[in-house]
XYZ file of C-alpha atoms in Angstrom:
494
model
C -21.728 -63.095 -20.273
C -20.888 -66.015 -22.396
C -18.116 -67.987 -20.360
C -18.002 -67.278 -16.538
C -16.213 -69.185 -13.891
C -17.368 -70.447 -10.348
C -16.177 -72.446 -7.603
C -17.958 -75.126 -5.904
C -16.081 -75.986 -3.169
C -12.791 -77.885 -4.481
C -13.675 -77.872 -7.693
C -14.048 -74.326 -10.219
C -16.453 -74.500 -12.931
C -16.467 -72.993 -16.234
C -20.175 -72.451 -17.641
C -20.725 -71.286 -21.411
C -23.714 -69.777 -22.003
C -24.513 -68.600 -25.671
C -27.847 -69.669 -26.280
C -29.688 -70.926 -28.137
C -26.978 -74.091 -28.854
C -23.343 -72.825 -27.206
C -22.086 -71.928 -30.441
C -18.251 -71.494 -30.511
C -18.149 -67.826 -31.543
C -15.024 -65.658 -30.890
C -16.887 -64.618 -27.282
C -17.038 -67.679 -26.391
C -13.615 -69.122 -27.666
C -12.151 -65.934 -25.686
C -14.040 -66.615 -22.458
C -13.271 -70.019 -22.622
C -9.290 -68.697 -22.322
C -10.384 -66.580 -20.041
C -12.116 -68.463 -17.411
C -9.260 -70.763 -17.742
C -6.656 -68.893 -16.263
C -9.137 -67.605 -13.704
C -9.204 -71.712 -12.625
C -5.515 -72.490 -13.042
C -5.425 -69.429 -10.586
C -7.815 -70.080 -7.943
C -5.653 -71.829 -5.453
C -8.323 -73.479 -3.873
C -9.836 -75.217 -7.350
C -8.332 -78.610 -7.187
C -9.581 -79.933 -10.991
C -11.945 -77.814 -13.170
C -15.376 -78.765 -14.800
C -16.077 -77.148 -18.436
C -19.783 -77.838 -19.276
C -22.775 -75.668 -21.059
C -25.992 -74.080 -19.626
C -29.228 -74.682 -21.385
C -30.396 -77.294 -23.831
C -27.328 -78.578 -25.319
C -23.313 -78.822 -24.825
C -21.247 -76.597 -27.235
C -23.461 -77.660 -30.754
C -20.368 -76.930 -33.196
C -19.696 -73.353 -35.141
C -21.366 -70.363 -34.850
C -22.752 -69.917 -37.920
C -22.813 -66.250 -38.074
C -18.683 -66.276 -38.421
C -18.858 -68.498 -41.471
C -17.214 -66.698 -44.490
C -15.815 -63.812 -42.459
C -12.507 -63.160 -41.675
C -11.237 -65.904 -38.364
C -10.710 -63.773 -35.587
C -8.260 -64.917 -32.281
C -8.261 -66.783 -30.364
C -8.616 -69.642 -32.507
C -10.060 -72.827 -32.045
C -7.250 -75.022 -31.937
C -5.063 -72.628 -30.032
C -8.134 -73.121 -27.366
C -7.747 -76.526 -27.115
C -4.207 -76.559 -26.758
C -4.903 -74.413 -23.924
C -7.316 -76.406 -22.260
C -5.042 -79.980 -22.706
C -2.075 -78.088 -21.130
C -4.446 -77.196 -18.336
C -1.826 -78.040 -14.915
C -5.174 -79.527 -13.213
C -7.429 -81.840 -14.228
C -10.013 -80.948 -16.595
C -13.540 -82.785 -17.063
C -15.901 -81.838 -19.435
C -19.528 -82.744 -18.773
C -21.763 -82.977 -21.811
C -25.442 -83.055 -22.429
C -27.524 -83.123 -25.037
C -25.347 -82.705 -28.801
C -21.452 -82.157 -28.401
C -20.765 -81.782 -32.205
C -18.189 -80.260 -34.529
C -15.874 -77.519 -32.549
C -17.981 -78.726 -29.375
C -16.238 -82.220 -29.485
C -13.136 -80.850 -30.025
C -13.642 -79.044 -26.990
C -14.083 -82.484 -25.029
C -11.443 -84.206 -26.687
C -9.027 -81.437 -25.196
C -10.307 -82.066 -22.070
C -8.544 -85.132 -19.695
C -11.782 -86.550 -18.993
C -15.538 -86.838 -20.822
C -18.624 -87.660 -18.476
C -21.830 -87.506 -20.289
C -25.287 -87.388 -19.798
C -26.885 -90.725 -20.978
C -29.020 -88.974 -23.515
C -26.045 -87.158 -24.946
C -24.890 -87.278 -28.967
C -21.658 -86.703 -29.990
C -20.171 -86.450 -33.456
C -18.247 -84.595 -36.402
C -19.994 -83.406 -38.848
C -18.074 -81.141 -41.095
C -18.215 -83.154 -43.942
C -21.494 -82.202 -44.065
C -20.430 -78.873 -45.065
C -17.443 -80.013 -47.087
C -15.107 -80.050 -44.521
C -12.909 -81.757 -41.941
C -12.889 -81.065 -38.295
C -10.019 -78.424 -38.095
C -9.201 -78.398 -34.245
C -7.701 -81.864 -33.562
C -10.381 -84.259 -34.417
C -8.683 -85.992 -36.487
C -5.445 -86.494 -34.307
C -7.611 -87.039 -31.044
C -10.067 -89.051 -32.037
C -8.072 -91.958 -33.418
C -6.173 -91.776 -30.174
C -9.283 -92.379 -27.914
C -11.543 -94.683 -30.362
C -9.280 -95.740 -33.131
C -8.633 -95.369 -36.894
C -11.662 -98.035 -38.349
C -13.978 -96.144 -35.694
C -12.465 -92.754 -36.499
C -12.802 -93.068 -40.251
C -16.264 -94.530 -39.626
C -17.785 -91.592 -37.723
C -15.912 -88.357 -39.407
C -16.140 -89.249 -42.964
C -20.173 -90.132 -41.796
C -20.394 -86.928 -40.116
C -22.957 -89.202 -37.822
C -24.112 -88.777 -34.642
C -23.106 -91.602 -31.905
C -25.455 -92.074 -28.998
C -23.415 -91.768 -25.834
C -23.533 -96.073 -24.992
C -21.453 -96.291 -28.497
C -19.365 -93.172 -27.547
C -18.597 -94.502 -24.263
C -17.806 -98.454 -25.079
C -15.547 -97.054 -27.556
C -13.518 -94.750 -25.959
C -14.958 -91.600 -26.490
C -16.759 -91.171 -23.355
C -15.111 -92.284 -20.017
C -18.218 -92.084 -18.263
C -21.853 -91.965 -18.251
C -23.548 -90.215 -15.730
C -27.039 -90.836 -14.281
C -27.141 -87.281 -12.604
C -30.149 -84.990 -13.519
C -27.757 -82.173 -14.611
C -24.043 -81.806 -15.990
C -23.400 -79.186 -13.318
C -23.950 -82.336 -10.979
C -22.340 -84.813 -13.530
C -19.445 -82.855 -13.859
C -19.013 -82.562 -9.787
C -19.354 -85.850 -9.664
C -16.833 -86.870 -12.121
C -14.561 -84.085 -10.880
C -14.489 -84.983 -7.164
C -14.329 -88.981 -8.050
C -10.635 -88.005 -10.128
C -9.979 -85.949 -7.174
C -10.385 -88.990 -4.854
C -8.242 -91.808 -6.865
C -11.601 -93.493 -8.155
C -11.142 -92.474 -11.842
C -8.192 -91.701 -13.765
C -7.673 -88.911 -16.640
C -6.044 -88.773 -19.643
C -4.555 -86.242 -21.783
C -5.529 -87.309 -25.486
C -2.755 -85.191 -27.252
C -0.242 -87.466 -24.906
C -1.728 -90.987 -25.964
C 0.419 -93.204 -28.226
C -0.938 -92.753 -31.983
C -2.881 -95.583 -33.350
C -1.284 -97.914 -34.908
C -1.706 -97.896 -38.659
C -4.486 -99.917 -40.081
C -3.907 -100.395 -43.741
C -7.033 -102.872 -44.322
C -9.238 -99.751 -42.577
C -7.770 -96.961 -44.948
C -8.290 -99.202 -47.725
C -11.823 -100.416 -47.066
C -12.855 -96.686 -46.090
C -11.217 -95.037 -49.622
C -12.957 -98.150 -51.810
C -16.224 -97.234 -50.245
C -15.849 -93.316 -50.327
C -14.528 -94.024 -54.338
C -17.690 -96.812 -54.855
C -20.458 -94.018 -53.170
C -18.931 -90.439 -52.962
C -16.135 -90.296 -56.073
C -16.511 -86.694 -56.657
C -16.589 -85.626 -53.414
C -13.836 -83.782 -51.702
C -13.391 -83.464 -48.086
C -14.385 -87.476 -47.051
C -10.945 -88.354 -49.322
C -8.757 -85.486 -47.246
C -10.242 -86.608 -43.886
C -8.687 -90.520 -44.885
C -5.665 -88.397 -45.121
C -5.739 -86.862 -42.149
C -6.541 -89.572 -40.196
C -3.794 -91.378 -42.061
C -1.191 -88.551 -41.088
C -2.296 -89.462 -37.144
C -0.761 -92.300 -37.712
C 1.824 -91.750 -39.133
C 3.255 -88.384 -37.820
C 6.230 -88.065 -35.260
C 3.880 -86.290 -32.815
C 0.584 -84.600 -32.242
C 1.644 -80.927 -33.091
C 2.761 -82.361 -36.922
C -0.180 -84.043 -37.519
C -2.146 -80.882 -36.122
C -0.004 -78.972 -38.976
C -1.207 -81.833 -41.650
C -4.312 -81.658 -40.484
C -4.506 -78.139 -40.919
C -2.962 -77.817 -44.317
C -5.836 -80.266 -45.153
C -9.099 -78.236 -43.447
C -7.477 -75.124 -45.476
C -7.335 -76.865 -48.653
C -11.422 -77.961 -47.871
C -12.186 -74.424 -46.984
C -10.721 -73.199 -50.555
C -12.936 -75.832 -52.419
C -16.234 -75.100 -54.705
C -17.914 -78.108 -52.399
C -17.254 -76.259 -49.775
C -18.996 -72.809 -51.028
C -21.579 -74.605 -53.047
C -22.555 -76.860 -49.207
C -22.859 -73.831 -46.854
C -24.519 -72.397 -49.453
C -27.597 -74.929 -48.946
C -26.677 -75.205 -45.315
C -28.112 -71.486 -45.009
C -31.035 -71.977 -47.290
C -32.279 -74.611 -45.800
C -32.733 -72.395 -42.410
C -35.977 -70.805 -43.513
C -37.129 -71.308 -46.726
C -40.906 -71.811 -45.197
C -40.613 -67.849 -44.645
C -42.480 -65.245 -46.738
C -40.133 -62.242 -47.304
C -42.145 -58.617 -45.603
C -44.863 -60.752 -43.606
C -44.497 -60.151 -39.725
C -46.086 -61.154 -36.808
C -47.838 -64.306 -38.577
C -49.639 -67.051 -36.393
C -50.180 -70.776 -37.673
C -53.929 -71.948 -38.379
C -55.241 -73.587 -35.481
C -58.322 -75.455 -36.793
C -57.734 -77.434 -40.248
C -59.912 -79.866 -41.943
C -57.920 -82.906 -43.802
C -60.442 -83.380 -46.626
C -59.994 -87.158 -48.402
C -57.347 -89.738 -47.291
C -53.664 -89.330 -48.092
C -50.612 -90.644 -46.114
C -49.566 -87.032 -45.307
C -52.094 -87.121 -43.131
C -51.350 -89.223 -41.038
C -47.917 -87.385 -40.332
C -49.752 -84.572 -39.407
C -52.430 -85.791 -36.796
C -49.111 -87.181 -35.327
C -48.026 -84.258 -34.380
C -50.985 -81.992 -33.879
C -51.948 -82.217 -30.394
C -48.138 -81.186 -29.156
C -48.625 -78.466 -32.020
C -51.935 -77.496 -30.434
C -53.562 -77.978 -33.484
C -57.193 -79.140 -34.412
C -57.616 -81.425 -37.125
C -61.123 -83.110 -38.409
C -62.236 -84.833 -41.170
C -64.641 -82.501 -42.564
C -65.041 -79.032 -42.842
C -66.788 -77.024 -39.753
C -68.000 -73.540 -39.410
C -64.598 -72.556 -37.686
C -62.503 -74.081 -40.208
C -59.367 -71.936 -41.346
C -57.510 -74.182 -43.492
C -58.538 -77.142 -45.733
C -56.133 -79.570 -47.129
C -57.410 -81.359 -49.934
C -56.192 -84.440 -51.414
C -55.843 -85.339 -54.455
C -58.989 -85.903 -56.107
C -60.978 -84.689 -53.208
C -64.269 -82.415 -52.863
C -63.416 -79.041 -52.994
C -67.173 -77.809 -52.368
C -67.343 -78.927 -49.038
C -64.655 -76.254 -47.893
C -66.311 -73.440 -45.900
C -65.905 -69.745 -47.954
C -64.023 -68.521 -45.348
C -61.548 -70.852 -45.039
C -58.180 -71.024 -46.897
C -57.674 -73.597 -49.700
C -54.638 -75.928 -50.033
C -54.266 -79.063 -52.466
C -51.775 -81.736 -52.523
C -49.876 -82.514 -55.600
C -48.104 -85.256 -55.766
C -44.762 -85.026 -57.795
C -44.493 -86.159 -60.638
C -47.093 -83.335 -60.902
C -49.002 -82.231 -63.289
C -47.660 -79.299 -65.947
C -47.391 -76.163 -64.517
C -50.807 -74.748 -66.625
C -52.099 -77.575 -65.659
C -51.862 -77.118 -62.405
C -53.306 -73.198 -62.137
C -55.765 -74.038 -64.811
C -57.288 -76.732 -62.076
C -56.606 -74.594 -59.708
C -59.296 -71.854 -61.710
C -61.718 -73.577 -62.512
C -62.133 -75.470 -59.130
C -60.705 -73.936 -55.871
C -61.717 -70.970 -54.050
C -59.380 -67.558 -54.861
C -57.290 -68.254 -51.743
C -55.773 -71.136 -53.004
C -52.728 -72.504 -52.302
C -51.127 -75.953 -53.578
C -48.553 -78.366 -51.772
C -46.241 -79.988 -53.920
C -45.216 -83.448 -52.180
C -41.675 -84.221 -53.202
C -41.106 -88.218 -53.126
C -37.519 -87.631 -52.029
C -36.100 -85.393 -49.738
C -36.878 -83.028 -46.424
C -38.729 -80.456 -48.474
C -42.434 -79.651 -50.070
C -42.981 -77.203 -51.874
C -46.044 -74.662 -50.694
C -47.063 -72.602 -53.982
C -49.275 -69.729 -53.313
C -51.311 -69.512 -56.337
C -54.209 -66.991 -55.706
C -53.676 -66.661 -51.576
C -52.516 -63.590 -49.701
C -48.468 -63.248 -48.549
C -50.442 -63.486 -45.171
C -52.110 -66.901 -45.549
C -49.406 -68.423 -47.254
C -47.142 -67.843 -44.089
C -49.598 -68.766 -42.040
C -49.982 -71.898 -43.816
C -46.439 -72.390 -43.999
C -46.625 -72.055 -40.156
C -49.238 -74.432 -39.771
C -47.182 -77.184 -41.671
C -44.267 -76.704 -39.987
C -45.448 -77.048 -36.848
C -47.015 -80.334 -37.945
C -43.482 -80.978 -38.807
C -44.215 -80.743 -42.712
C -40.476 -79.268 -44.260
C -41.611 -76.570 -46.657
C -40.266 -74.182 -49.284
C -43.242 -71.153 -50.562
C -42.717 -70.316 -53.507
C -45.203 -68.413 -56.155
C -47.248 -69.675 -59.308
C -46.599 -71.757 -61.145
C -44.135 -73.253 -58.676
C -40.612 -74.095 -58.720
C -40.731 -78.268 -58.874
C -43.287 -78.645 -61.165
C -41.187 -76.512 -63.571
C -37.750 -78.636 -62.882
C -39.186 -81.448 -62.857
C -41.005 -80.741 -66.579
C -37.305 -79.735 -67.967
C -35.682 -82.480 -66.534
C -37.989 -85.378 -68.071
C -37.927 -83.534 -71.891
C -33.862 -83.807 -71.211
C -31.792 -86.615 -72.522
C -30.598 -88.188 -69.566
C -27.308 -86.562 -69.942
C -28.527 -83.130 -69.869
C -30.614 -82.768 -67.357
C -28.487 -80.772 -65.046
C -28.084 -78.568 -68.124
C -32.021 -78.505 -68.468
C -32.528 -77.697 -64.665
C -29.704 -74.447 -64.674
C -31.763 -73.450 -67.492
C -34.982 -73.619 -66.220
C -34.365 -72.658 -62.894
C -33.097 -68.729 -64.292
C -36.040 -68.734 -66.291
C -37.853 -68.847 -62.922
C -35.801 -66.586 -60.655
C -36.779 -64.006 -63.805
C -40.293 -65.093 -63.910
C -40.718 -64.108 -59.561
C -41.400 -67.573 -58.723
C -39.091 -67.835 -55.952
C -38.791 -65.406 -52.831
C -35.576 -66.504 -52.898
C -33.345 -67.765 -55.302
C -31.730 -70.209 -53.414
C -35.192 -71.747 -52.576
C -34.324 -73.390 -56.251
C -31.316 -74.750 -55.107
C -32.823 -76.032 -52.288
C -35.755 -77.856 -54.406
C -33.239 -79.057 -57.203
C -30.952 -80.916 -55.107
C -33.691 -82.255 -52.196
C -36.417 -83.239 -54.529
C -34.522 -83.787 -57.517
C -31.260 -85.097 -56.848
C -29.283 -81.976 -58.343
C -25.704 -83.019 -56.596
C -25.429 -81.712 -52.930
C -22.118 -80.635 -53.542
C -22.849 -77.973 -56.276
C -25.089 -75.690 -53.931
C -27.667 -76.482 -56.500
C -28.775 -75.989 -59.857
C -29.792 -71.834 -59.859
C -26.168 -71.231 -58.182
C -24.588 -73.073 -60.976
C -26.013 -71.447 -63.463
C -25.361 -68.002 -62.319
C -21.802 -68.870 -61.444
C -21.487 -70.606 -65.338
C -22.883 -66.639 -66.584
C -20.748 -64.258 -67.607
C -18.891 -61.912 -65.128
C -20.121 -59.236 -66.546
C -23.933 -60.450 -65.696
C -25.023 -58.294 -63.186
C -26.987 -61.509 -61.532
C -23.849 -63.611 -61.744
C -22.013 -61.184 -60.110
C -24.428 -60.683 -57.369
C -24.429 -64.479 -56.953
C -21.048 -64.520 -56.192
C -20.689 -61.793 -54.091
C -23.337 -63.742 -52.211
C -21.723 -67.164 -51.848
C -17.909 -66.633 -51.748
């Protein structure tokens, strides 16, 4: 079940559980309604406690709605729901409370959080602006200068921030939110802490020096983007609207207006390829390497012997017997890697060209070779498999991760090396052009598993704007609609 109700002793409890983050998917939204009523009618529930099972507090979204069809109950009408609750209503949060999952709490009289707990809005991230009241509640609690701050940042705020500035009404100490939210509950129960219903607060006042400091910056670092300039709108409407249901309507009118944007499409569009791009499509069952040998000095490796004992991962400085996976920097000894083991060199980036790069590769590394692009900018590396199996390129990829290397696999001769040669032979105002161009002439060539693994690369590594969804999705989008690719492109991404 994903909502279900309980009573402990005065006070009822309503528990989501939708691992593995509490998503807010139509279940959910519906058992929240649900589980409501079944408080409001248990006679013997004096206030009710919403909170989450498991690692985190509701964590925004579900992602696996996103581009289908909204299905009811919907968000907002949820939180309407749970401010006009007739008894009071804590919620208890722990770990992230983001998105949808804030909106949650801000319909809620009263917040108590764990004192490791995040909160924050982060739509903008996506192209977006938080559609459920965040932008009329939020001002209300924390103000507009701290409400323009933190949605058009899409930041998180550590829970001492969220509580000194109105966000939070409490910090607990408690080991759980189940006992957090008792806690809170039976303290509102007793007189010792008051609630407040955020949709009944007094707007803020307008703050013309905030709106115009926020829209100088967003038009001095962000001009072409969309949804931080319509979330300075609606935060501007909370102040100025005759009451909470028409700036909900405003607000609304704006979110829509986001959702029917190209930022929009071309944002979730990375959003989902950056999810696993370190995967290699028809290999199963994988395992990482566990004994490596970091061969030479580079400052990757460092990162990595950070974070190999938690990984359970060996690592030594030379090749043994039992070695599985050498990493080589650059300009290290490749004849000191056992026969048995797998082969991977850094690159740095600006790399070598690509026939540059295999030609080395020939002439001086073992068949099972792969190569690891290091992008200077950016979450992502690139992990070309050169002359390795499917199998030992995911294990590799495996490996890295774990060592909490980002990476994207790709195939000879590699998808940066190749964007990154087209973009210096540009003119400085073509390079966009030059990296559409060359990135089709790699989705035809197989060098990507996937070709949003381009995108990915272009805009992380090469500073293709975010916004677009990268350079491969522009150019298929700029085709013809009579391409086939185009069209499968778009049927893809709308």
């Amino acid at each position: 079940m994903s909502v279900h109700y309980q009573r402990h002793g005065e006070v009822g409890v309503i528990s989501i559980a939708n691992p593995p983050v509490n998503a807010l998917s139509q279940a959910v939204r519906r058992g929240l309604l649900d589980a409501l009523q079944e408080g409001i009618a248990d006679q013997q529930a004096q206030a009710l406690v919403v909170m989450a099972e498991g690692r985190t507090f509701i964590a925004g979204a579900d992602i696996r709605e996103f581009g289908k069809p909204p299905q009811a109950p919907l968000l907002p009408d949820v939180i309407s729901q749970l401010e006009a609750c007739p008894k009071p209503l804590v919620a208890s949060l722990h770990g992230t409370a983001l998105g949808g999952g804030l909106e949650v709490a801000l319909g809620c009289h009263y917040r108590v959080a764990l004192a490791s707990t995040r909160v924050g809005l982060p739509e903008v991230k996506l192209g977006l602006l938080p559609g459920a009241g965040g932008t009329q509640r939020l001002p209300r609690l924390a103000g507009v200068a701290n409400a323009l701050d933190i949605i058009t940042s899409g930041r998180f705020v550590e829970a001492t921030e969220a509580h000194a500035i109105g966000i939070l009404d409490a910090i607990s100490d408690a080991a759980t939110p189940l006992e957090a939210g008792l806690a809170a509950a039976r303290a509102v129960l007793a007189g010792e802490q008051a609630t407040r219903i955020t949709g009944q607060l007094p707007a803020p006042d307008a703050d013309p020096q905030a709106m115009a400091t926020m829209r100088a910056q967003l038009e001095s670092s962000v001009p072409e983007l969309f949804s931080p300039f319509r979330i300075v709108e609606a935060i501007d409407a909370c102040t100025q609207a005759a009451s909470l249901e028409e700036g909900l309507r405003q607000e609304r009118a704006l979110f829509l207006a986001c959702m029917d944007s190209h930022q929009r499409a071309g944002l979730i569009h990375l959003f989902f390829a950056a999810r696993s791009p370190h995967l290699v499509p028809g290999v199963e069952n994988a395992a990482p390497f566990t004994q490596l040998a970091l061969i030479g000095e580079h400052p990757l490796f460092d990162t990595l012997q950070q974070a190999a004992q938690r990984a359970g991962i060996t690592l030594t400085p030379t090749a043994e017997a039992n070695t599985e996976l050498c990493l080589l920097a650059p300009g290290a000894d490749t004849s000191t890697c056992p026969g048995q083991a797998v082969t991977l060199a850094l690159r740095p980036l600006p790399a070598p060209i690509s026939a540059a790069i295999d030609e080395h590769i020939d002439t001086d590394l073992p068949s099972t070779s792969l190569s690891l692009v290091l992008a200077e900018h950016g979450a992502f590396h690139e992990l070309v498999n050169h002359h390795a199996s499917a199998l030992d390129q995911q294990r590799a990829a495996l490996t890295l991760k774990a060592l909490r290397a980002n990476v994207v696999v790709t195939r000879s001769p590699g998808v940066l090396s190749t964007l990154h040669d087209a973009a210096a032979q540009a003119p400085a105002q073509g390079i966009q052009t030059a990296l559409e161009h060359a990135s089709l002439d790699l989705s035809q060539q197989g060098a990507c598993y996937r070709e949003s693994d381009i995108d990915l690369l272009s805009v992380e590594a090469l500073g293709y704007p975010r916004h677009s969804g990268g350079a491969h999705r522009q150019a298929t989008l700029a085709q013809p609609a009579s391409d086939t690719s185009s069209t499968t492109a778009r049927n893809a991404h709308s």
